[in-house]
Coordinates of C-alpha atoms and ligand atoms in Angstrom, one line a residue:
M1 CA 48.3 205.5 75.6
R2 CA 47.1 204.5 79.1
E3 CA 46.6 206.4 82.2
K4 CA 49.2 206.1 85.0
P5 CA 47.5 206.0 88.2
I6 CA 49.3 207.6 91.1
G7 CA 50.9 205.0 93.2
E8 CA 52.0 202.8 90.4
G9 CA 55.6 204.0 90.4
A10 CA 56.3 203.3 94.1
E11 CA 58.8 200.8 94.7
A12 CA 57.8 197.5 95.9
L13 CA 59.3 197.3 99.5
K14 CA 57.7 195.4 102.3
G15 CA 57.4 195.7 106.0
P16 CA 56.9 198.5 108.5
V17 CA 57.2 202.1 107.2
G18 CA 58.5 205.3 108.8
L19 CA 57.2 208.6 107.5
D20 CA 58.0 212.2 107.9
I21 CA 55.2 214.6 106.7
G22 CA 57.2 217.8 106.8
T23 CA 56.2 221.6 105.9
S24 CA 58.8 221.2 103.1
H25 CA 59.2 217.6 102.2
I26 CA 57.4 214.3 102.7
I27 CA 60.1 211.4 103.4
V28 CA 59.3 207.6 103.6
A29 CA 61.8 205.2 105.2
Q30 CA 61.5 201.4 104.7
N31 CA 63.9 198.6 105.0
K32 CA 65.7 197.2 102.0
G33 CA 67.8 194.2 102.9
R34 CA 70.0 195.4 105.5
D35 CA 69.8 199.0 104.4
I36 CA 67.4 201.7 105.1
N37 CA 65.7 203.0 101.8
T38 CA 64.4 206.8 101.9
T39 CA 62.3 208.3 99.1
K40 CA 61.1 211.8 99.1
E41 CA 58.7 214.3 97.5
L42 CA 58.2 218.0 97.8
D43 CA 55.2 218.7 100.0
A44 CA 53.7 221.2 97.4
F45 CA 51.4 221.5 94.6
F46 CA 50.3 223.6 91.6
T47 CA 47.0 223.9 89.8
L48 CA 46.2 224.2 86.1
P49 CA 42.8 224.1 84.1
T50 CA 42.1 220.6 82.7
G51 CA 42.3 219.8 78.9
K52 CA 42.5 216.5 76.9
F53 CA 45.5 217.6 75.1
A54 CA 47.4 218.7 78.2
K55 CA 46.6 215.4 79.9
Q56 CA 48.2 213.4 77.1
I57 CA 51.5 215.5 77.7
L58 CA 51.3 215.0 81.5
N59 CA 50.8 211.3 81.3
Q60 CA 53.6 211.1 78.6
K61 CA 55.9 212.9 80.9
E62 CA 55.1 210.9 84.0
I63 CA 54.0 214.0 85.9
K64 CA 52.5 213.2 89.2
Y65 CA 48.9 214.8 89.2
Y66 CA 45.2 214.3 90.0
E67 CA 42.1 215.7 88.7
S68 CA 39.5 217.5 90.7
D69 CA 36.9 220.3 89.8
D70 CA 38.3 220.9 86.3
L71 CA 41.6 221.3 87.7
F72 CA 44.8 219.4 87.3
Y73 CA 46.7 219.1 90.8
I74 CA 50.3 218.7 89.8
I75 CA 52.1 217.5 92.9
G76 CA 55.6 217.1 94.3
Y77 CA 58.7 218.1 92.6
S78 CA 56.8 218.4 89.2
A79 CA 54.9 221.2 90.8
Q80 CA 58.1 223.1 91.3
N81 CA 58.9 223.1 87.6
F82 CA 55.5 224.5 86.8
A83 CA 55.8 227.2 89.3
N84 CA 59.2 228.2 88.2
M85 CA 57.8 228.3 84.4
F86 CA 55.0 230.7 85.3
N87 CA 57.1 232.4 87.7
V88 CA 54.6 232.2 90.7
N89 CA 54.9 230.7 94.0
L90 CA 54.2 227.1 94.9
R91 CA 51.2 226.3 96.9
R92 CA 51.9 224.3 100.1
P93 CA 49.2 221.9 101.8
M94 CA 51.0 222.6 105.2
N95 CA 52.1 225.7 107.0
R96 CA 54.1 225.7 110.3
G97 CA 54.2 222.0 110.7
V98 CA 50.5 221.3 110.4
L99 CA 47.8 221.1 107.7
S100 CA 47.3 224.8 106.3
S101 CA 44.1 226.3 107.2
N102 CA 44.2 228.3 103.9
E103 CA 44.4 225.3 101.6
N104 CA 41.1 223.2 101.5
E105 CA 42.6 220.6 99.2
G106 CA 45.6 220.1 101.5
I107 CA 44.6 216.7 102.8
R108 CA 43.9 215.4 99.3
V109 CA 47.2 216.6 98.0
I110 CA 49.1 214.9 100.8
E111 CA 47.2 211.6 100.2
A112 CA 48.1 211.8 96.7
I113 CA 51.8 212.4 97.3
L114 CA 51.8 209.6 100.0
K115 CA 50.2 207.1 97.3
S116 CA 53.0 208.1 94.9
L117 CA 55.5 207.1 97.6
I118 CA 54.1 204.1 99.3
Q119 CA 52.4 201.1 97.9
K120 CA 49.5 199.6 99.7
P121 CA 50.9 197.1 102.4
R122 CA 51.2 193.5 101.3
D123 CA 49.9 192.6 104.7
F124 CA 46.8 194.5 105.7
G125 CA 47.2 196.5 108.9
E126 CA 51.1 196.8 108.6
I127 CA 52.3 199.5 111.0
L128 CA 53.2 202.9 109.6
C129 CA 54.8 205.3 112.0
F130 CA 54.7 209.1 111.2
G131 CA 56.2 212.1 113.0
V132 CA 53.8 214.8 114.3
P133 CA 55.0 218.3 115.6
G134 CA 54.9 219.0 119.3
D135 CA 52.3 221.7 120.3
P136 CA 53.7 225.3 120.5
I137 CA 54.3 226.2 124.2
D138 CA 51.4 228.5 124.5
E139 CA 49.1 226.7 122.2
P140 CA 48.0 223.0 123.7
G141 CA 45.9 221.2 121.1
A142 CA 47.5 222.8 117.8
S143 CA 48.3 219.6 116.2
V144 CA 45.1 217.5 117.0
Y145 CA 43.4 218.2 113.8
H146 CA 46.5 217.6 111.7
E147 CA 47.4 214.4 113.4
S148 CA 43.7 213.0 113.2
M149 CA 43.4 213.7 109.5
I150 CA 46.8 212.2 108.7
K151 CA 45.8 209.0 110.7
R152 CA 42.6 208.6 108.6
S153 CA 44.5 209.0 105.4
I154 CA 47.1 206.4 106.3
G155 CA 44.3 204.0 107.7
S156 CA 42.5 204.2 104.4
M157 CA 45.5 203.0 102.6
G158 CA 45.4 199.8 104.6
Y159 CA 48.0 200.6 107.3
T160 CA 47.9 200.9 111.1
P161 CA 49.0 204.5 111.7
I162 CA 50.9 205.3 115.0
S163 CA 52.2 208.8 115.6
L164 CA 55.4 209.9 117.0
N165 CA 56.6 213.2 118.2
E166 CA 59.2 214.5 115.7
G167 CA 61.8 215.5 118.3
M168 CA 61.5 212.1 119.8
A169 CA 62.1 210.4 116.4
I170 CA 65.3 212.4 116.4
V171 CA 66.2 210.8 119.7
L172 CA 65.3 207.3 118.5
S173 CA 67.4 207.5 115.5
E174 CA 70.7 209.2 117.0
L175 CA 70.8 208.4 120.6
S176 CA 70.7 204.6 121.0
E177 CA 74.4 204.8 122.3
D178 CA 73.1 207.1 125.1
D179 CA 70.4 205.1 126.3
F180 CA 68.0 207.4 124.5
T181 CA 68.6 210.1 127.1
G182 CA 69.1 213.6 125.6
I183 CA 67.5 216.4 123.7
G184 CA 66.5 215.8 120.1
I185 CA 65.7 219.1 118.1
S186 CA 64.4 219.2 114.4
M187 CA 65.1 222.6 112.8
G188 CA 63.1 222.3 109.7
G189 CA 61.2 224.6 107.5
G190 CA 58.1 225.6 109.3
M191 CA 59.2 225.2 112.9
C192 CA 61.7 223.8 115.4
N193 CA 60.7 220.6 117.4
I194 CA 62.2 219.9 120.6
C195 CA 62.1 216.8 122.7
L196 CA 63.9 216.0 126.1
S197 CA 63.8 212.3 126.5
Y198 CA 64.9 210.2 129.5
L199 CA 65.5 206.6 128.7
S200 CA 63.2 206.7 125.9
F201 CA 60.4 208.5 127.5
P202 CA 59.7 211.9 126.1
V203 CA 59.6 213.9 129.3
I204 CA 59.2 217.3 127.5
T205 CA 58.1 218.1 123.9
Y206 CA 57.2 221.3 122.5
S207 CA 57.7 223.5 119.2
I208 CA 58.5 227.0 118.3
P209 CA 56.8 228.2 115.1
M210 CA 59.9 229.6 113.5
A211 CA 62.7 227.8 111.5
G212 CA 64.0 228.0 107.7
D213 CA 60.9 229.7 106.2
Y214 CA 61.1 232.3 108.9
I215 CA 64.8 233.1 108.1
D216 CA 64.1 233.3 104.4
A217 CA 60.9 235.7 105.0
M218 CA 62.8 237.9 107.5
V219 CA 65.8 238.2 105.2
E220 CA 63.5 239.1 102.2
K221 CA 62.0 241.8 104.4
A222 CA 65.3 243.2 105.6
V223 CA 67.2 243.5 102.2
G224 CA 64.4 243.1 99.4
E225 CA 65.5 239.9 97.9
P226 CA 62.7 237.5 97.1
A227 CA 62.5 234.7 99.8
T228 CA 62.9 231.9 97.0
K229 CA 66.2 233.5 96.1
V230 CA 67.2 233.9 99.7
K231 CA 66.5 230.2 100.2
A232 CA 68.7 229.3 97.3
I233 CA 71.6 231.2 98.5
K234 CA 71.1 230.0 102.1
E235 CA 71.2 226.3 101.0
E236 CA 74.1 226.6 98.6
A237 CA 76.5 229.3 100.1
L238 CA 75.9 230.0 103.7
D239 CA 78.7 229.2 105.8
L240 CA 78.1 230.4 109.6
S241 CA 81.8 229.5 110.7
K242 CA 83.0 232.6 108.3
G243 CA 82.3 236.2 108.6
P244 CA 79.7 237.4 106.0
K245 CA 80.6 239.2 102.7
D246 CA 77.5 240.6 101.4
R247 CA 74.1 241.9 102.3
V248 CA 72.1 238.7 101.9
I249 CA 74.6 236.6 103.7
T250 CA 75.0 239.1 106.5
A251 CA 71.2 239.1 106.9
L252 CA 71.2 235.3 106.9
H253 CA 73.8 235.3 109.8
I254 CA 71.6 237.8 111.9
F255 CA 68.3 235.9 111.5
Y256 CA 70.4 232.5 112.3
D257 CA 71.6 234.1 115.4
E258 CA 67.9 235.2 116.2
L259 CA 66.5 231.8 115.7
I260 CA 69.1 230.0 117.8
F261 CA 68.6 232.5 120.5
K262 CA 64.9 232.2 120.5
L263 CA 65.3 228.3 120.5
L264 CA 67.7 228.3 123.6
K265 CA 65.6 230.9 125.5
S266 CA 62.6 228.6 124.9
L267 CA 64.6 225.6 126.1
Q268 CA 65.7 227.5 129.2
R269 CA 62.2 228.6 130.1
V270 CA 60.4 225.2 129.3
I271 CA 62.9 223.1 131.0
S272 CA 63.2 225.4 134.0
S273 CA 59.5 225.8 134.7
T274 CA 58.6 222.0 134.4
D275 CA 58.4 220.0 137.5
K276 CA 58.8 216.8 135.5
I277 CA 62.6 217.1 134.8
P278 CA 64.2 214.0 136.2
K279 CA 67.5 214.2 138.2
I280 CA 69.8 213.1 135.6
A281 CA 73.3 212.2 136.9
N282 CA 75.3 212.5 133.9
P283 CA 75.5 215.4 131.4
I284 CA 73.1 214.7 128.4
P285 CA 73.7 215.4 124.6
I286 CA 71.7 217.7 122.3
I287 CA 71.3 216.4 118.7
L288 CA 70.4 218.9 115.9
S289 CA 68.6 217.7 112.7
G290 CA 66.5 219.1 109.8
G291 CA 67.6 221.0 106.9
T292 CA 68.1 224.3 108.9
A293 CA 70.8 222.6 111.0
M294 CA 72.7 221.9 107.9
P295 CA 75.0 225.0 107.1
N296 CA 78.6 224.7 108.1
G297 CA 79.1 226.2 111.6
C298 CA 75.6 225.9 112.7
V299 CA 76.2 223.4 115.4
E300 CA 79.2 225.5 116.5
K301 CA 77.1 228.6 116.8
F302 CA 74.7 226.9 118.9
A303 CA 77.0 225.4 121.0
T304 CA 78.8 228.8 121.7
M305 CA 75.4 230.6 122.3
L306 CA 74.4 227.7 124.6
K307 CA 77.2 228.8 127.0
D308 CA 75.3 232.0 127.8
V309 CA 72.2 230.1 128.7
S310 CA 71.8 228.2 132.2
L311 CA 69.8 225.1 132.0
P312 CA 69.1 222.9 135.0
V313 CA 70.6 219.8 133.1
E314 CA 74.2 219.8 132.0
I315 CA 74.9 219.2 128.3
S316 CA 77.7 216.9 127.4
A317 CA 78.2 218.0 123.6
V318 CA 76.0 219.4 120.7
R319 CA 76.1 217.2 117.6
L320 CA 74.6 217.2 114.2
A321 CA 72.6 214.1 113.0
E322 CA 74.2 211.7 110.6
D323 CA 71.8 212.3 107.9
P324 CA 69.8 215.5 108.9
L325 CA 67.1 215.6 106.1
N326 CA 66.0 212.0 106.8
T327 CA 66.5 211.7 110.7
T328 CA 62.7 211.9 111.5
A329 CA 61.6 209.3 108.8
K330 CA 64.4 206.9 110.1
G331 CA 63.3 207.4 113.8
A332 CA 59.8 206.6 112.8
L333 CA 60.9 203.6 110.9
I334 CA 62.8 202.3 114.2
M335 CA 59.4 203.0 116.1
A336 CA 57.4 201.2 113.5
M337 CA 59.8 198.1 113.5
T338 CA 59.7 198.0 117.4
E339 CA 55.9 198.2 117.4
T340 CA 55.9 195.3 114.6
G341 CA 58.0 193.3 117.0
Ligands
LIG1 N1 71.9 222.9 103.1 C1 71.1 223.6 103.8 N2 71.6 224.8 104.3 C2 70.7 225.6 104.9 N3 69.2 225.3 105.0 C3 68.7 224.2 104.3 C4 69.7 223.3 103.6 N4 69.0 222.3 103.1 C5 67.7 222.5 103.4 N5 67.5 223.8 104.3 C6 66.5 224.4 104.7 O1 65.9 223.5 105.6 C7 64.3 223.6 105.6 C8 63.6 222.3 105.5 O2 64.1 221.4 106.2 P1 63.3 220.0 106.7 O3 63.2 219.3 105.1 O4 63.9 219.3 107.6 O5 61.9 220.5 107.1 P2 60.5 219.8 107.1 O6 60.7 218.5 107.9 O7 59.9 219.6 105.8 O8 59.6 220.9 107.7 P3 59.1 220.9 109.3 O9 59.8 219.8 110.1 O10 59.2 222.3 109.8 O11 57.6 220.7 109.2 C9 64.0 224.7 104.5 O12 63.9 226.0 105.3 C10 65.4 224.8 103.7 O13 65.6 226.0 103.1
LIG2 MG1 60.6 218.1 109.8

């Protein structure tokens, strides 16, 4: 039996690449004929002690892993299966949108996941554009380390890395018919990213360190169900347009309200306190994307709560992105294609 090096399975696509390195998922977007092809992996890992016998099985089952310091690092969705079997939590290389300070191996795990998703470029120096979070309001420089480390990894794979603010990626992907003027919001796992763009210039970018993971953790605290179970219920059964029926769903409603309230208050505070806001003549749209924006009724809830917030710009509509889980990667691909010219 032969070993299967990480990267061999990646599909042979060529041209510029868009990449979203999120707290929950890593998503790659590339052109495939006239369509955009997206592939994803879970941004997670699980370790097990090495052994020759186990290695044969891992290879046989085409499980993605690498070896280091007598440990197998099982990566991506495969790690999820192992964590379920052992009934322990997955480990994550990232926390709240950036490399986790608690995981020394974080960048190597991300590199291994990237190599399993992206082939080396056919043309050396091909452009790869990746999304980076905006800094939290009171924490300038919070994403500098993360961005530099990811750039190095991508550079070592033979690509020319270009970073793009995650909120701006939403604008590029969704607001072409609005002259790239509006507010793009990515409501993800670790954080919400916000960008106000005027004619494709990111005028305001920032993030708040709460999103889907925060909701899961708070519901766990409130009603005593494990966060993983809460997450599953949230993704499968939550409908924010209907009155809640049980304890978990009621708690989910409460923390969605809180998240949207904090998001709107931050928007009010940041937009009102900046002197950069251009005098925009027409009302501008808000686009919501990311997994946390997906439950039925989320956009409507956001729009209703927006009525109680006074912003110095008028909002024309609140819309859900066409493909909320892949919007950042698609926006990054648009940027990479433009830079490639
Ligand atoms: N259908 C759904 N309903 C509600 N929540 C969902 C749904 N699908 C995914 N989520 C939640 O969305 C979050 C993940 O979203 P996403 O994949 O956009 O995040 P990410 O880009 O990996 O993270 P971040 O941008 O914060 O770094 C998780 O909290 C997940 O539970
Ligand atoms: Mg994201």
